[in-house]
Structures are given as C-alpha cells and as structure tokens.
Amino acid sequence: MADINFNEMIRPSGERSAEPAAGTDPRPPRWDIVELLFFAYRDFVGDADHVLEAFGFGRAHHRVVHFVCRYPGLTVADLLDVLRITKQSLSRVLKQLLDEGYIVQKAGDSDRRQRLLFATAKGEALVEKLARLQTERIDRALRDLGPGGAETVGKFLRAMIDRDDPDKVLQTILHGGAIAKDVT
Amino acid sequence: MADINFNEMIRPSGERSAEPAAGTDPRPPRWDIVELLFFAYRDFVGDADHVLEAFGFGRAHHRVVHFVCRYPGLTVADLLDVLRITKQSLSRVLKQLLDEGYIVQKAGDSDRRQRLLFATAKGEALVEKLARLQTERIDRALRDLGPGGAETVGKFLRAMIDRDDPDKVLQTILHGGAIAKDVT
DNA sequence: AATTTATGTCAGCCATGTTGACATATCAGG
DNA sequence: CCTGATATGTCAACATGGCTGACATAAATT
C-alpha cells in the first residue's frame, strides 16, 4: 500500500548537475543538504508538536514560552524581533500564555511602559519537557559523530544565520554571555 | 530604538542547568543547538520566501514543485507521504502549479489510476533558482568548516531524521541511489 | 460482480500569519 | 509643563495552509 509505483524507477534528477556545465557554475546545488534540512527540521519540531497538542498549544506558543523562559525579562519588542512576527500574532498567543499562567509580566524599572516577561514554574516545566525531547534527538544524532562533531555542527548552524541586524537574543547566542551595554 | 532595556542585563537562564542536579539527569538540554536550529532554519527558508512572493507562491508550493522536480514521476500518494499533509492541502497548491504550467501529469503505465508528476522547464527553472539561493547559504556556512565538515553535517542531519516508516523519497535520500524493487 | 485502491472534490473549521487604524501610558526634550 | 516619540494593547478584516468528513470516479484486484 505504501509502495506503489516502484517499477517507475525513481531517481533523483539532480545527478545531471554532475555534468560540469561548461564550467560556468562553480557551485552545484547542495540538493542533499537542502532536503536533509527539510526532513530533519520536520521531525525535530514534530517531537514538540505532539506534546503541545495535549496542552492545547501550537508551535507559536512553544516559541514564545521558550524564549521567555530562556531569556527572563525579555520585553514584547524583543520578542517581536526574535520571532519576526507581528504584534497581533504575538499578542494572541502571549495572552493565552499569560491567562493560563505560563508567563507573568512585570513593568520595567527604568521604563515603566515596558512589560518584562518571565516564565512561571509552570512555564519552565513545559519548556524543559519539550527541550528534553528535542535534546534526546540531538544527543542521539551527535553521538555517532566523532569528537568535535558537536562543535562542527554548532559552527555550521551559526554560519547559516543572517548576521545583518541581529536582535538582542541572537547577539547573546552568537557572541555568548550576557550583553553588556553602557546605557544608563 | 532596537536596543531598549539593556540595563536589565539579559542572560540565558539555562546556565543554571550547569549545576549537576544530583546526577539524576545525564543530559542537560542542548539549548544552544535547539535555538541555533530555529534561527538557522528561519533564515534558510527566508531566502526562498522572498522569491516565492514575487511568483505569488508560498512555501507549500515550493515544497511540492521541489520534490516533483527532484524525483520525477512521483505520484500524489508519494508526495503525501513526503510532505505529511492531507490530500486537501496538497491538491490546493498542486492544482495551482498544474494550472500555471510548473508541473504536468501523466497516467501511470502499470496502473493508470496513478498520476505521475513531472516538473516542466518552467518548474525546473524555479526550483533551481531557489536551490541556488539556499546552496549559496549552505556553501558559505560549510566553507569555514574544516575538511570533513560537510560530511559531519550530513551525518548529523541524517541522524536527526526518524527512521521508522521512511517513505520512498526518504529511502532514496538516506540510502542513496535509486530504489530497486522487484515488482512486475 | 464485488471490493479495494488512487485520486479528485466539496464544504467548512482552525491556527497562525498579515495590515491598518486607533487608544493608552509613559518617557524625553525644549 | 507641554509636546512628540515610544511601548504596548486592541479591534476588524483578511490570507495561507493546515485539518476533517463525506462523497464520486475510474481502474485494479479478487
């Protein structure tokens, strides 16, 4: 039932780009990596999706509570930068997370217009539960890489990210440690 | 404007899991990789998104035309397995791609109920345009990895994918070459 | 002839993204 | 202190791309 049509011999058509086409294009498409990224990410987020369903949440909720948990005191504006979605989309899921007690707000000290966001114990528990699932998959994948494998993968992923206009969270991730800034 | 709230010293809260909590949990969350995957995939698909917009297409269209182009003769059922979406969702975008001449259908030889899918020249051009963009990013990222970097990354991504019940396309990707099967 | 399979299609729902407009509170500068 | 810029919240309306269930058709299988 799952295997129909096997007599029609399917073969990746990209093999033809093995022909060095007059030496004009120096970089043949990385079909393999492109597709592996698709499948890997699909299964990676799939882990969390199943659990989230039981909570009545979606991926959007996960992303919000995850970053709030990891970077306590994040403001709404920061979150918009990180997620690259609109205020509307964010406020919908953020409101639910606030109402259901996964996140709390606190007015900023220096600027009382800001709403600093913090995950509650409930929120942290959810984030950790999901991170544990995803970490299992990552550890499993890193295990059969030689030593230095994790470093190589980390370097690769960092290099895949756009560097122009990095937001606060991205800065922290890319350049490690807390962000020191001499304002105030 | 983009840098508000820097006096509230944000620091990843995951550092606390550096405390070996009574030695019970042998695997601390891989916060770094989890988040790098998010940012890397976001920017990776972002490349294609901009181009697709100009064509009036979305990510869904890209996935369909990509796999059809790469694995000519794919059936509708195969595509459903690969994308893991429903017939409805697929038929919506597939119809558009057929109508606009990016894909053509052909009845199967051995089973005339099947619709074998093929990308047209127009479809191939689009897929290659998008793949070129994504390949640029990948090449850039692989460049500053030592030798063997590409292999390591490939191994990692493969290991991130679920192995239970792999569909036809996944089989081809994971175990290389065409699928030989002794039916008929 | 009867059943199963591969596909297409219809109606409608939900989650999550978008825009634009507008209200409120607060900060910051003249 | 007033004024304008800023941070946030909210409303209405819409698009995309998932989903379900029901049903139709044609072709294969038994």
Coordinates of C-alpha atoms (C1' of nucleotides) in Angstrom, one line a residue:
Chain A
M1 CA 0.0 0.0 0.0
A2 CA 2.8 2.4 0.8
D3 CA 4.9 1.1 -2.0
I4 CA 3.2 1.8 -5.3
N5 CA 4.8 2.6 -8.5
F6 CA 8.2 1.1 -7.8
N7 CA 8.6 -0.1 -11.4
E8 CA 8.8 3.5 -12.5
M9 CA 12.3 3.7 -11.1
I10 CA 12.6 6.9 -9.3
R11 CA 16.0 8.5 -9.2
P12 CA 17.0 12.0 -8.0
S13 CA 17.2 14.1 -11.1
G14 CA 19.9 16.3 -9.7
E15 CA 22.5 13.8 -10.8
R16 CA 22.6 15.6 -14.1
S17 CA 24.2 18.6 -12.5
A18 CA 27.2 16.3 -12.0
E19 CA 27.9 17.2 -15.6
P20 CA 30.2 20.2 -15.3
A21 CA 28.2 22.5 -17.4
A22 CA 30.9 24.3 -19.3
G23 CA 32.5 25.2 -16.0
T24 CA 30.2 28.2 -15.7
D25 CA 28.5 27.4 -12.4
P26 CA 31.1 26.7 -9.8
R27 CA 28.6 25.6 -7.2
P28 CA 26.2 22.7 -8.0
P29 CA 23.1 22.8 -5.8
R30 CA 23.5 21.0 -2.5
W31 CA 20.4 19.0 -3.0
D32 CA 21.3 16.6 -0.3
I33 CA 21.7 19.2 2.5
V34 CA 18.6 21.2 1.3
E35 CA 16.4 18.1 1.6
L36 CA 18.1 16.8 4.8
L37 CA 17.4 20.1 6.4
F38 CA 13.7 19.8 5.5
F39 CA 13.3 16.3 6.9
A40 CA 15.5 17.0 10.0
Y41 CA 13.6 20.1 10.9
R42 CA 10.2 18.4 10.2
D43 CA 11.0 15.6 12.6
F44 CA 12.7 17.9 15.1
V45 CA 9.7 20.1 15.6
G46 CA 7.4 17.1 15.3
D47 CA 8.7 15.9 18.7
A48 CA 7.3 19.0 20.4
D49 CA 4.1 19.2 18.4
H50 CA 2.7 16.0 19.9
V51 CA 3.2 17.2 23.4
L52 CA 1.9 20.6 22.7
E53 CA -1.3 19.2 21.3
A54 CA -2.1 17.7 24.7
F55 CA -1.8 21.2 26.2
G56 CA -4.0 22.8 23.5
F57 CA -1.0 24.8 22.3
G58 CA 0.7 25.1 19.0
R59 CA 4.2 25.9 17.8
A60 CA 3.7 29.6 18.2
H61 CA 3.1 29.1 21.9
H62 CA 6.2 27.0 22.2
R63 CA 8.4 29.6 20.6
V64 CA 7.1 32.3 22.9
V65 CA 7.3 30.5 26.2
H66 CA 10.7 29.0 25.2
F67 CA 12.4 32.3 24.6
V68 CA 10.8 34.0 27.6
C69 CA 11.9 31.1 29.8
R70 CA 15.4 31.2 28.4
Y71 CA 15.9 35.0 28.5
P72 CA 14.0 36.2 31.5
G73 CA 13.0 39.8 31.4
L74 CA 12.5 39.9 27.6
T75 CA 10.3 42.7 26.5
V76 CA 7.5 42.4 24.0
A77 CA 9.6 44.4 21.5
D78 CA 12.5 42.0 21.9
L79 CA 10.2 39.0 21.3
L80 CA 8.9 40.6 18.1
D81 CA 12.4 40.9 16.9
V82 CA 13.3 37.3 17.7
L83 CA 10.2 35.7 16.3
R84 CA 9.8 38.1 13.3
I85 CA 6.1 38.1 13.5
T86 CA 3.6 41.0 14.0
K87 CA 2.3 42.4 17.3
Q88 CA -1.1 40.8 16.5
S89 CA 0.2 37.3 16.0
L90 CA 2.3 37.6 19.1
S91 CA -0.4 39.1 21.4
R92 CA -2.8 36.3 20.6
V93 CA -0.6 33.5 21.9
L94 CA 1.0 35.6 24.5
K95 CA -2.4 36.5 26.0
Q96 CA -3.2 32.8 26.3
L97 CA 0.1 32.0 27.9
L98 CA -0.5 34.8 30.4
D99 CA -4.1 33.8 31.1
E100 CA -3.1 30.2 31.7
G101 CA -0.3 31.1 34.0
Y102 CA 2.7 30.1 32.0
I103 CA 4.1 33.6 31.8
V104 CA 3.9 36.7 34.0
Q105 CA 4.5 40.3 33.3
K106 CA 6.3 43.0 35.3
A107 CA 6.7 46.7 34.5
G108 CA 10.2 47.7 33.6
D109 CA 12.2 49.5 36.3
S110 CA 13.8 52.2 34.2
D111 CA 10.9 52.3 31.7
R112 CA 7.5 51.5 33.1
R113 CA 6.0 51.3 29.7
Q114 CA 7.8 48.1 29.1
R115 CA 6.3 44.7 30.1
L116 CA 9.1 42.4 31.1
L117 CA 8.2 38.8 30.6
F118 CA 9.1 35.9 32.9
A119 CA 8.2 32.2 32.8
T120 CA 6.4 30.8 35.8
A121 CA 7.4 27.4 37.3
K122 CA 4.6 26.0 35.2
G123 CA 6.0 27.6 32.1
E124 CA 9.5 26.4 32.9
A125 CA 8.3 22.9 33.4
L126 CA 6.7 22.9 29.9
V127 CA 9.8 24.4 28.2
E128 CA 12.0 21.9 29.9
K129 CA 9.8 19.0 29.0
L130 CA 9.9 20.0 25.4
A131 CA 13.6 20.8 25.4
R132 CA 14.3 17.3 26.9
L133 CA 12.6 15.7 24.0
Q134 CA 14.5 17.7 21.4
T135 CA 17.7 17.2 23.3
E136 CA 17.3 13.5 23.1
R137 CA 17.1 13.6 19.4
I138 CA 20.1 16.0 19.2
D139 CA 22.2 13.8 21.5
R140 CA 21.3 10.7 19.6
A141 CA 22.4 12.4 16.4
L142 CA 25.6 13.8 17.9
R143 CA 26.6 10.5 19.5
D144 CA 27.7 8.8 16.3
L145 CA 29.7 11.8 15.2
G146 CA 33.4 11.7 16.1
P147 CA 34.7 14.1 18.7
G148 CA 34.4 17.6 17.6
G149 CA 31.2 16.7 15.9
A150 CA 29.1 19.0 18.2
E151 CA 31.5 21.9 17.6
T152 CA 31.3 21.4 13.9
V153 CA 27.5 21.3 13.9
G154 CA 27.4 24.4 16.1
K155 CA 29.7 26.3 13.8
F156 CA 27.7 25.2 10.8
L157 CA 24.4 26.4 12.3
R158 CA 25.9 29.7 13.4
A159 CA 27.2 30.3 10.0
M160 CA 23.8 29.6 8.5
I161 CA 22.3 32.6 10.3
D162 CA 22.0 36.1 8.9
R163 CA 24.4 38.5 10.6
D164 CA 22.9 41.8 9.5
D165 CA 20.8 43.4 12.1
P166 CA 20.9 40.7 14.8
D167 CA 18.5 41.2 17.6
K168 CA 19.4 41.1 21.3
V169 CA 18.8 37.4 21.8
L170 CA 20.7 36.5 18.6
Q171 CA 23.6 38.6 19.8
T172 CA 23.6 36.6 23.1
I173 CA 23.6 33.3 21.3
L174 CA 26.2 34.2 18.7
H175 CA 28.6 36.0 20.8
G176 CA 28.0 34.2 24.1
G177 CA 27.4 35.5 27.6
A178 CA 25.3 38.4 28.6
I179 CA 25.0 41.6 26.7
A180 CA 27.0 44.4 28.3
K181 CA 25.9 47.8 27.2
D182 CA 26.8 51.1 28.7
V183 CA 23.4 52.7 28.6
T184 CA 22.2 54.5 31.8
Chain B
M1 CA 15.0 52.1 19.1
A2 CA 16.0 48.5 18.6
D3 CA 18.0 48.5 21.8
I4 CA 15.8 49.1 24.7
N5 CA 16.2 47.7 28.1
F6 CA 19.8 46.8 28.1
N7 CA 20.2 47.8 31.7
E8 CA 18.1 44.8 32.5
M9 CA 21.1 42.5 31.8
I10 CA 19.7 39.6 29.9
R11 CA 21.4 36.3 30.4
P12 CA 20.4 32.9 29.2
S13 CA 18.8 31.2 32.2
G14 CA 19.9 27.8 31.1
E15 CA 23.2 28.3 32.8
R16 CA 21.7 27.0 36.0
S17 CA 21.4 23.6 34.5
A18 CA 25.2 23.5 34.7
E19 CA 24.6 22.5 38.3
P20 CA 24.7 18.7 38.1
A21 CA 21.4 18.2 39.7
A22 CA 22.2 15.2 42.0
G23 CA 23.5 13.3 38.9
T24 CA 20.0 12.3 38.0
D25 CA 19.7 13.8 34.6
P26 CA 22.6 12.7 32.4
R27 CA 21.8 15.0 29.5
P28 CA 21.4 18.7 30.1
P29 CA 19.3 20.4 27.5
R30 CA 21.2 21.4 24.3
W31 CA 19.8 24.9 24.5
D32 CA 22.3 26.2 22.0
I33 CA 21.6 23.7 19.3
V34 CA 17.9 23.9 19.8
E35 CA 17.9 27.7 19.3
L36 CA 20.5 27.6 16.5
L37 CA 18.3 25.2 14.6
F38 CA 15.4 27.7 15.0
F39 CA 17.4 30.7 13.7
A40 CA 19.2 28.7 11.0
Y41 CA 16.0 27.3 9.6
R42 CA 14.2 30.6 9.8
D43 CA 16.8 32.3 7.7
F44 CA 17.3 29.3 5.4
V45 CA 13.6 29.2 4.3
G46 CA 13.6 33.0 4.4
D47 CA 15.8 33.1 1.3
A48 CA 13.2 31.3 -0.7
D49 CA 10.3 33.1 0.7
H50 CA 11.2 36.4 -0.8
V51 CA 11.5 35.0 -4.3
L52 CA 8.3 33.0 -4.0
E53 CA 6.4 36.1 -3.0
A54 CA 7.1 37.6 -6.4
F55 CA 5.6 34.5 -8.0
G56 CA 2.5 34.6 -5.9
F57 CA 3.5 31.3 -4.3
G58 CA 4.2 30.2 -0.7
R59 CA 6.3 27.6 1.0
A60 CA 3.8 25.0 0.3
H61 CA 4.2 25.5 -3.5
H62 CA 8.0 25.4 -3.1
R63 CA 8.0 22.0 -1.3
V64 CA 5.7 20.5 -3.9
V65 CA 7.5 21.7 -7.0
H66 CA 10.9 20.9 -5.4
F67 CA 10.2 17.3 -4.7
V68 CA 8.4 16.7 -8.0
C69 CA 11.4 18.3 -9.9
R70 CA 13.9 16.2 -8.0
Y71 CA 12.0 12.9 -8.1
P72 CA 10.3 12.9 -11.5
G73 CA 7.4 10.5 -11.7
L74 CA 6.4 10.9 -8.1
T75 CA 2.8 10.0 -7.5
V76 CA 0.3 12.0 -5.5
A77 CA 0.4 9.4 -2.8
D78 CA 4.2 9.6 -2.6
L79 CA 4.0 13.3 -2.2
L80 CA 1.5 13.0 0.6
D81 CA 3.9 10.7 2.4
V82 CA 6.8 13.1 1.9
L83 CA 5.1 16.2 2.9
R84 CA 2.9 14.6 5.6
I85 CA 0.0 16.8 4.8
T86 CA -3.6 15.9 3.7
K87 CA -4.9 15.4 0.3
Q88 CA -6.8 18.6 0.6
S89 CA -3.9 20.7 1.5
L90 CA -1.8 19.2 -1.3
S91 CA -4.4 19.4 -4.0
R92 CA -4.9 23.1 -3.4
V93 CA -1.3 24.0 -4.2
L94 CA -0.8 21.2 -6.7
K95 CA -3.7 22.5 -8.8
Q96 CA -2.2 25.9 -9.0
L97 CA 1.1 24.6 -10.0
L98 CA -0.6 22.5 -12.7
D99 CA -2.7 25.3 -13.9
E100 CA 0.2 27.7 -14.1
G101 CA 2.4 25.2 -16.0
Y102 CA 5.0 24.4 -13.4
I103 CA 4.1 20.7 -13.3
V104 CA 2.4 18.2 -15.7
Q105 CA 0.7 14.9 -15.0
K106 CA 0.9 11.6 -16.9
A107 CA -1.1 8.5 -16.2
G108 CA 0.9 5.6 -14.8
D109 CA 1.9 2.8 -17.2
S110 CA 1.3 -0.2 -15.0
D111 CA -1.5 1.5 -13.0
R112 CA -3.5 4.0 -15.0
R113 CA -5.2 5.4 -11.8
Q114 CA -1.9 7.0 -10.8
R115 CA -1.0 10.5 -11.8
L116 CA 2.8 10.6 -12.2
L117 CA 4.0 14.2 -11.7
F118 CA 6.8 15.9 -13.6
A119 CA 8.2 19.4 -13.5
T120 CA 8.2 21.4 -16.7
A121 CA 11.1 23.5 -17.8
K122 CA 9.4 26.4 -16.1
G123 CA 9.1 24.4 -12.9
E124 CA 12.7 23.3 -13.0
A125 CA 13.8 26.9 -13.5
L126 CA 12.0 28.0 -10.4
V127 CA 13.3 25.1 -8.3
E128 CA 16.9 25.7 -9.5
K129 CA 16.6 29.4 -8.8
L130 CA 15.5 28.7 -5.2
A131 CA 18.0 25.9 -4.7
R132 CA 20.8 28.2 -5.9
L133 CA 19.9 30.7 -3.2
Q134 CA 19.8 28.1 -0.5
T135 CA 23.0 26.5 -1.7
E136 CA 24.8 29.8 -1.5
R137 CA 24.0 30.0 2.2
I138 CA 25.0 26.4 2.8
D139 CA 28.3 26.7 0.9
R140 CA 29.0 29.9 2.8
A141 CA 28.4 28.0 6.1
L142 CA 30.4 24.9 5.1
R143 CA 33.3 27.0 3.8
D144 CA 34.7 27.9 7.2
L145 CA 34.4 24.3 8.5
G146 CA 37.5 22.2 8.2
P147 CA 37.7 19.4 5.7
G148 CA 35.2 16.7 6.5
G149 CA 32.8 19.4 7.7
A150 CA 30.3 18.7 5.0
E151 CA 30.3 15.0 5.8
T152 CA 29.9 15.7 9.5
V153 CA 26.9 18.0 8.9
G154 CA 25.4 15.5 6.5
K155 CA 25.7 12.7 9.1
F156 CA 24.2 14.8 11.8
L157 CA 21.2 15.8 9.7
R158 CA 20.6 12.2 8.6
A159 CA 20.7 11.1 12.2
M160 CA 18.2 13.7 13.2
I161 CA 15.6 12.1 10.9
D162 CA 13.1 9.5 12.1
R163 CA 13.8 6.1 10.7
D164 CA 10.6 4.3 11.4
D165 CA 8.4 4.2 8.3
P166 CA 10.5 6.1 5.9
D167 CA 8.7 6.9 2.7
K168 CA 10.1 6.3 -0.8
V169 CA 11.9 9.6 -1.2
L170 CA 13.4 9.5 2.3
Q171 CA 14.7 6.0 1.5
T172 CA 16.4 7.3 -1.6
I173 CA 18.0 10.2 0.3
L174 CA 19.1 8.1 3.3
H175 CA 20.4 5.1 1.4
G176 CA 21.4 6.8 -1.7
G177 CA 20.8 5.8 -5.4
A178 CA 17.6 4.7 -7.0
I179 CA 15.2 2.4 -5.3
A180 CA 15.4 -1.0 -7.0
K181 CA 12.3 -3.1 -6.4
D182 CA 11.4 -6.4 -8.0
V183 CA 7.7 -5.8 -8.6
T184 CA 6.2 -6.6 -12.0
Chain C
dA1 C1' -19.6 -8.9 -9.9
dA2 C1' -17.9 -7.0 -5.8
dT3 C1' -14.3 -4.8 -3.3
dT4 C1' -10.4 -2.1 -2.8
dT5 C1' -7.4 1.5 -4.2
dA6 C1' -5.8 6.1 -6.2
dT7 C1' -7.3 10.2 -7.0
dG8 C1' -10.4 14.4 -7.1
dT9 C1' -13.5 17.5 -5.0
dC10 C1' -16.8 19.9 -1.9
dA11 C1' -18.0 22.3 2.4
dG12 C1' -16.3 24.0 6.4
dC13 C1' -13.2 24.6 10.5
dC14 C1' -8.8 26.1 13.0
dA15 C1' -4.1 28.1 13.7
dT16 C1' -1.2 31.5 12.7
dG17 C1' 0.4 34.8 9.8
dT18 C1' -0.8 39.6 7.7
dT19 C1' -2.4 45.0 7.6
dG20 C1' -4.1 49.4 9.2
dA21 C1' -6.1 52.2 12.4
dC22 C1' -6.5 53.8 16.9
dA23 C1' -6.1 54.2 22.4
dT24 C1' -3.2 54.5 26.4
dA25 C1' 0.6 55.2 29.3
dT26 C1' 5.0 56.8 29.7
dC27 C1' 9.3 58.8 28.6
dA28 C1' 12.2 62.6 27.0
dG29 C1' 13.4 67.1 25.2
dG30 C1' 12.6 72.1 24.6
Chain D
dC1 C1' 4.9 71.7 31.7
dC2 C1' 3.8 70.6 27.2
dT3 C1' 4.7 68.0 23.1
dG4 C1' 6.1 64.5 20.5
dA5 C1' 8.1 59.9 20.2
dT6 C1' 7.8 55.3 22.1
dA7 C1' 6.0 50.7 24.1
dT8 C1' 2.2 48.3 24.3
dG9 C1' -2.7 46.8 23.7
dT10 C1' -6.7 46.1 20.9
dC11 C1' -10.1 45.9 17.1
dA12 C1' -11.7 44.5 12.5
dA13 C1' -10.6 42.1 8.5
dC14 C1' -8.2 39.1 5.6
dA15 C1' -4.8 35.2 3.6
dT16 C1' -2.4 31.0 3.8
dG17 C1' -2.1 26.5 4.7
dG18 C1' -3.1 23.0 7.8
dC19 C1' -7.3 19.8 9.2
dT20 C1' -11.8 16.6 8.8
dG21 C1' -15.5 14.0 6.8
dA22 C1' -18.2 12.9 3.0
dC23 C1' -18.7 11.5 -1.4
dA24 C1' -17.6 10.5 -6.7
dT25 C1' -15.0 8.2 -10.3
dA26 C1' -12.1 5.2 -12.5
dA27 C1' -9.2 1.4 -12.5
dA28 C1' -7.2 -2.6 -10.4
dT29 C1' -7.8 -6.9 -7.8
dT30 C1' -10.1 -10.8 -6.2

